[in-house]
Amino acid sequence: MTPRHALVREPGNQYTSCLSEHPLHHTVSLKGAREQHQKYRETLAELGLEVIMVPRDDKHPDSCFVEDNAVVENGKALICRMAKESRRGEQPGVAATLEEYMPIKWAEEPATIEGGDVVHAEGKLISGISDRTNYEGVAQLQEWLEVPVATIFDPTIMHLKSYVTYLGKGIMIATEKYANHPALEGYNILIPPAEEGYAADTLAVGDTVLMAEGYTTAQTMVKEAGFDVISLNVSEIQKCDGALTCLSVLW
Ligand code: CIR
């Protein structure tokens, strides 16, 4: 189903202190990140989404990665219990805004869960059991949102959606490592070349797919699968280990 709302929050003043293992982390520009975020918001608005801005959070460096704060499905939101201490405290602003639109519930200890692990795949969710999300998190997700959740276990990764995203029409894009996982059975899988793995984190809005700029083979694959592609420069987001999905919660 094509989403109609996008919740976003612009990078706060502490953004350059984000959690990151990216080799160019030390070069991240707040000004550049804000410009790229503005372009992202404009693109979503041009695609017909109502863009809802959560007030900026200057205390938490990773606060623009709102996807990790909440999972929305079936007209309800689970507010995530973040795995990283430095990210706990990001959620209240997102929760307060979401509560204006739908019932919410907070995930509770011992659950850890981050929306970056949760692929929305039409009537079901596929979640990573990762460095950030545990089985208890998935159990609470499934119970509150009343939706089946398949899992992919890989504690070596931060978030599943950095490797697997759903495009629509029964088509996924996934890096080779996960392409044959039973949780993805029944979907058509596009596998980008290994050096274009970052392009697997796509954001689909109806028949349009937002992709990171510069991954030409992956873009051609997605176009040939029948989607319009809009490519965006997200270099300053990538330097904080973020990608296209991380910047919004869609419903
Ligand atoms: C973090 O490590 O938590 C942030 N620097 C990046 C979060 C990216 N979020 C996502 O992939 N959903």
GROMACS .gro file of C-alpha atoms and ligand atoms in nm:
model
  263
    1MET     CA    1   0.000   0.000   0.000
    2THR     CA    2   0.133   0.344  -0.091
    3PRO     CA    3   0.208   0.543   0.223
    4ARG     CA    4   0.053   0.886   0.272
    5HIS     CA    5   0.254   1.017   0.567
    6ALA     CA    6   0.626   1.053   0.633
    7LEU     CA    7   0.750   1.143   0.979
    8VAL     CA    8   1.096   1.303   0.977
    9ARG     CA    9   1.329   1.502   1.203
   10GLU     CA   10   1.615   1.713   1.073
   11PRO     CA   11   1.969   1.641   1.197
   12GLY     CA   12   2.030   1.809   1.534
   13ASN     CA   13   2.327   2.016   1.645
   14GLN     CA   14   2.513   1.710   1.783
   15TYR     CA   15   2.485   1.517   1.455
   16THR     CA   16   2.859   1.497   1.390
   17SER     CA   17   2.897   1.294   1.714
   18CYS     CA   18   2.672   1.019   1.571
   19LEU     CA   19   2.748   0.651   1.630
   20SER     CA   20   2.946   0.541   1.327
   21GLU     CA   21   3.201   0.295   1.200
   22HIS     CA   22   3.224   0.465   0.863
   23PRO     CA   23   3.585   0.544   0.768
   24LEU     CA   24   3.491   0.901   0.671
   25HIS     CA   25   3.295   0.969   0.988
   26HIS     CA   26   3.541   1.244   1.090
   27THR     CA   27   3.456   1.442   0.775
   28VAL     CA   28   3.078   1.450   0.826
   29SER     CA   29   2.922   1.791   0.768
   30LEU     CA   30   2.614   1.900   0.961
   31LYS     CA   31   2.537   2.165   0.699
   32GLY     CA   32   2.560   1.904   0.423
   33ALA     CA   33   2.346   1.658   0.618
   34ARG     CA   34   2.079   1.923   0.668
   35GLU     CA   35   2.082   2.009   0.297
   36GLN     CA   36   2.053   1.642   0.201
   37HIS     CA   37   1.775   1.597   0.455
   38GLN     CA   38   1.587   1.894   0.310
   39LYS     CA   39   1.611   1.746  -0.039
   40TYR     CA   40   1.484   1.415   0.100
   41ARG     CA   41   1.182   1.589   0.257
   42GLU     CA   42   1.111   1.779  -0.063
   43THR     CA   43   1.126   1.457  -0.264
   44LEU     CA   44   0.878   1.284  -0.034
   45ALA     CA   45   0.645   1.584  -0.054
   46GLU     CA   46   0.668   1.584  -0.435
   47LEU     CA   47   0.565   1.217  -0.428
   48GLY     CA   48   0.245   1.326  -0.252
   49LEU     CA   49   0.330   1.239   0.107
   50GLU     CA   50   0.234   1.461   0.397
   51VAL     CA   51   0.573   1.531   0.555
   52ILE     CA   52   0.540   1.562   0.933
   53MET     CA   53   0.835   1.722   1.109
   54VAL     CA   54   0.909   1.612   1.464
   55PRO     CA   55   1.071   1.900   1.658
   56ARG     CA   56   1.450   1.892   1.629
   57ASP     CA   57   1.641   1.710   1.904
   58ASP     CA   58   1.979   1.872   1.967
   59LYS     CA   59   2.068   1.643   2.258
   60HIS     CA   60   2.088   1.309   2.076
   61PRO     CA   61   2.338   1.288   1.787
   62ASP     CA   62   2.145   1.016   1.601
   63SER     CA   63   1.800   1.171   1.645
   64CYS     CA   64   1.738   1.223   1.271
   65PHE     CA   65   1.729   0.842   1.224
   66VAL     CA   66   1.363   0.831   1.327
   67GLU     CA   67   1.302   0.499   1.156
   68ASP     CA   68   1.471   0.332   1.451
   69ASN     CA   69   1.239   0.497   1.705
   70ALA     CA   70   0.910   0.339   1.596
   71VAL     CA   71   0.752   0.070   1.381
   72VAL     CA   72   0.411   0.152   1.231
   73GLU     CA   73   0.183  -0.115   1.087
   74ASN     CA   74  -0.191  -0.181   1.094
   75GLY     CA   75  -0.265   0.174   1.212
   76LYS     CA   76  -0.061   0.136   1.532
   77ALA     CA   77   0.292   0.218   1.643
   78LEU     CA   78   0.537   0.031   1.860
   79ILE     CA   79   0.781   0.278   2.014
   80CYS     CA   80   1.115   0.105   2.011
   81ARG     CA   81   1.347   0.036   2.301
   82MET     CA   82   1.679   0.127   2.147
   83ALA     CA   83   1.974  -0.106   2.201
   84LYS     CA   84   2.227   0.177   2.231
   85GLU     CA   85   2.215   0.381   2.552
   86SER     CA   86   2.314   0.696   2.363
   87ARG     CA   87   1.999   0.667   2.153
   88ARG     CA   88   1.754   0.613   2.439
   89GLY     CA   89   1.574   0.940   2.488
   90GLU     CA   90   1.522   1.004   2.116
   91GLN     CA   91   1.180   0.838   2.121
   92PRO     CA   92   0.959   1.078   2.323
   93GLY     CA   93   0.943   1.340   2.047
   94VAL     CA   94   0.857   1.079   1.786
   95ALA     CA   95   0.606   0.910   2.019
   96ALA     CA   96   0.431   1.240   2.096
   97THR     CA   97   0.387   1.312   1.725
   98LEU     CA   98   0.277   0.960   1.634
   99GLU     CA   99   0.025   0.961   1.917
  100GLU     CA  100  -0.163   1.239   1.738
  101TYR     CA  101  -0.227   0.991   1.455
  102MET     CA  102  -0.259   0.644   1.608
  103PRO     CA  103  -0.246   0.430   1.923
  104ILE     CA  104   0.108   0.372   2.046
  105LYS     CA  105   0.273   0.127   2.283
  106TRP     CA  106   0.625   0.138   2.422
  107ALA     CA  107   0.842  -0.173   2.391
  108GLU     CA  108   0.955  -0.283   2.736
  109GLU     CA  109   1.269  -0.434   2.886
  110PRO     CA  110   1.419  -0.688   2.813
  111ALA     CA  111   1.319  -0.611   2.454
  112THR     CA  112   1.553  -0.419   2.232
  113ILE     CA  113   1.422  -0.327   1.893
  114GLU     CA  114   1.503  -0.068   1.626
  115GLY     CA  115   1.290   0.003   1.320
  116GLY     CA  116   1.594  -0.027   1.094
  117ASP     CA  117   1.563  -0.402   1.139
  118VAL     CA  118   1.204  -0.424   1.024
  119VAL     CA  119   1.118  -0.475   0.657
  120HIS     CA  120   0.751  -0.406   0.572
  121ALA     CA  121   0.648  -0.664   0.314
  122GLU     CA  122   0.270  -0.641   0.258
  123GLY     CA  123   0.078  -0.811   0.535
  124LYS     CA  124   0.390  -0.930   0.707
  125LEU     CA  125   0.709  -0.796   0.858
  126ILE     CA  126   1.057  -0.943   0.829
  127SER     CA  127   1.285  -0.846   1.116
  128GLY     CA  128   1.651  -0.884   1.177
  129ILE     CA  129   1.762  -1.039   1.503
  130SER     CA  130   2.073  -0.832   1.507
  131ASP     CA  131   2.311  -0.629   1.721
  132ARG     CA  132   2.014  -0.397   1.788
  133THR     CA  133   1.700  -0.617   1.794
  134ASN     CA  134   1.637  -0.927   2.007
  135TYR     CA  135   1.369  -1.198   2.003
  136GLU     CA  136   1.176  -1.031   2.285
  137GLY     CA  137   1.162  -0.713   2.075
  138VAL     CA  138   1.015  -0.909   1.786
  139ALA     CA  139   0.765  -1.082   2.018
  140GLN     CA  140   0.637  -0.744   2.143
  141LEU     CA  141   0.625  -0.614   1.786
  142GLN     CA  142   0.415  -0.906   1.670
  143GLU     CA  143   0.179  -0.893   1.966
  144TRP     CA  144   0.105  -0.519   1.955
  145LEU     CA  145   0.090  -0.473   1.579
  146GLU     CA  146  -0.097  -0.800   1.525
  147VAL     CA  147   0.105  -0.893   1.219
  148PRO     CA  148   0.316  -1.201   1.141
  149VAL     CA  149   0.689  -1.137   1.175
  150ALA     CA  150   0.949  -1.359   1.008
  151THR     CA  151   1.306  -1.326   1.135
  152ILE     CA  152   1.656  -1.332   0.995
  153PHE     CA  153   1.917  -1.402   1.261
  154ASP     CA  154   2.249  -1.226   1.221
  155PRO     CA  155   2.396  -1.070   1.536
  156THR     CA  156   2.691  -0.935   1.334
  157ILE     CA  157   2.483  -0.665   1.165
  158MET     CA  158   2.343  -0.337   1.293
  159HIS     CA  159   2.014  -0.342   1.097
  160LEU     CA  160   1.860  -0.579   0.843
  161LYS     CA  161   1.731  -0.300   0.622
  162SER     CA  162   2.086  -0.205   0.531
  163TYR     CA  163   2.082  -0.531   0.333
  164VAL     CA  164   1.719  -0.608   0.247
  165THR     CA  165   1.432  -0.378   0.149
  166TYR     CA  166   1.094  -0.436  -0.009
  167LEU     CA  167   1.019  -0.252  -0.333
  168GLY     CA  168   0.657  -0.359  -0.388
  169LYS     CA  169   0.489  -0.598  -0.638
  170GLY     CA  170   0.643  -0.895  -0.454
  171ILE     CA  171   0.998  -0.775  -0.528
  172MET     CA  172   1.282  -0.735  -0.279
  173ILE     CA  173   1.631  -0.602  -0.322
  174ALA     CA  174   1.878  -0.794  -0.107
  175THR     CA  175   2.251  -0.848  -0.082
  176GLU     CA  176   2.371  -1.194  -0.180
  177LYS     CA  177   2.417  -1.307   0.182
  178TYR     CA  178   2.042  -1.293   0.253
  179ALA     CA  179   1.892  -1.354  -0.092
  180ASN     CA  180   1.828  -1.725  -0.029
  181HIS     CA  181   1.712  -1.692   0.329
  182PRO     CA  182   1.383  -1.881   0.391
  183ALA     CA  183   1.224  -1.559   0.527
  184LEU     CA  184   1.246  -1.417   0.173
  185GLU     CA  185   1.099  -1.721   0.003
  186GLY     CA  186   0.823  -1.638  -0.244
  187TYR     CA  187   0.957  -1.292  -0.328
  188ASN     CA  188   1.144  -1.207  -0.643
  189ILE     CA  189   1.487  -1.094  -0.531
  190LEU     CA  190   1.708  -0.840  -0.705
  191ILE     CA  191   2.071  -0.886  -0.600
  192PRO     CA  192   2.295  -0.584  -0.658
  193PRO     CA  193   2.664  -0.645  -0.725
  194ALA     CA  194   2.869  -0.678  -0.406
  195GLU     CA  195   3.031  -0.336  -0.448
  196GLU     CA  196   2.685  -0.177  -0.467
  197GLY     CA  197   2.553  -0.333  -0.146
  198TYR     CA  198   2.471   0.008   0.005
  199ALA     CA  199   2.207   0.051  -0.267
  200ALA     CA  200   1.997  -0.228  -0.111
  201ASP     CA  201   1.864   0.022   0.143
  202THR     CA  202   1.590   0.170  -0.075
  203LEU     CA  203   1.275   0.361   0.011
  204ALA     CA  204   0.972   0.270  -0.197
  205VAL     CA  205   0.677   0.507  -0.232
  206GLY     CA  206   0.423   0.343  -0.459
  207ASP     CA  207   0.594   0.268  -0.790
  208THR     CA  208   0.881   0.507  -0.718
  209VAL     CA  209   1.196   0.393  -0.543
  210LEU     CA  210   1.438   0.632  -0.378
  211MET     CA  211   1.795   0.509  -0.405
  212ALA     CA  212   2.135   0.638  -0.301
  213GLU     CA  213   2.314   0.821  -0.582
  214GLY     CA  214   2.600   0.653  -0.765
  215TYR     CA  215   2.492   0.287  -0.772
  216THR     CA  216   2.414   0.260  -1.139
  217THR     CA  217   2.386  -0.118  -1.178
  218ALA     CA  218   2.146  -0.147  -0.886
  219GLN     CA  219   1.940   0.142  -1.025
  220THR     CA  220   1.916  -0.023  -1.364
  221MET     CA  221   1.798  -0.346  -1.202
  222VAL     CA  222   1.524  -0.163  -1.012
  223LYS     CA  223   1.416   0.028  -1.325
  224GLU     CA  224   1.405  -0.292  -1.528
  225ALA     CA  225   1.184  -0.444  -1.258
  226GLY     CA  226   0.926  -0.176  -1.340
  227PHE     CA  227   0.992   0.104  -1.090
  228ASP     CA  228   1.072   0.471  -1.135
  229VAL     CA  229   1.397   0.555  -0.958
  230ILE     CA  230   1.490   0.883  -0.791
  231SER     CA  231   1.849   0.895  -0.678
  232LEU     CA  232   1.956   1.115  -0.389
  233ASN     CA  233   2.293   1.220  -0.257
  234VAL     CA  234   2.306   1.091   0.101
  235SER     CA  235   2.683   1.108   0.155
  236GLU     CA  236   2.657   1.287   0.491
  237ILE     CA  237   2.393   1.043   0.610
  238GLN     CA  238   2.606   0.745   0.502
  239LYS     CA  239   2.900   0.879   0.707
  240CYS     CA  240   2.683   0.828   1.018
  241ASP     CA  241   2.602   0.472   0.907
  242GLY     CA  242   2.258   0.583   0.794
  243ALA     CA  243   2.076   0.536   0.464
  244LEU     CA  244   1.748   0.629   0.295
  245THR     CA  245   1.502   0.435   0.508
  246CYS     CA  246   1.652   0.551   0.838
  247LEU     CA  247   1.535   0.908   0.790
  248SER     CA  248   1.160   0.850   0.800
  249VAL     CA  249   0.871   0.651   0.937
  250LEU     CA  250   0.615   0.597   0.662
  251TRP     CA  251   0.249   0.498   0.687
  252CIR     C1  252   2.329   0.429   1.467
  252CIR     O1  253   2.436   0.368   1.468
  252CIR     O2  254   2.236   0.397   1.538
  252CIR     C2  255   2.315   0.546   1.371
  252CIR     N1  256   2.438   0.614   1.358
  252CIR     C3  257   2.268   0.501   1.236
  252CIR     C4  258   2.131   0.444   1.237
  252CIR     C5  259   2.086   0.408   1.101
  252CIR     N2  260   1.952   0.366   1.102
  252CIR     C6  261   1.901   0.274   1.020
  252CIR     O3  262   1.972   0.212   0.945
  252CIR     N3  263   1.772   0.250   1.031
   0.00000   0.00000   0.00000
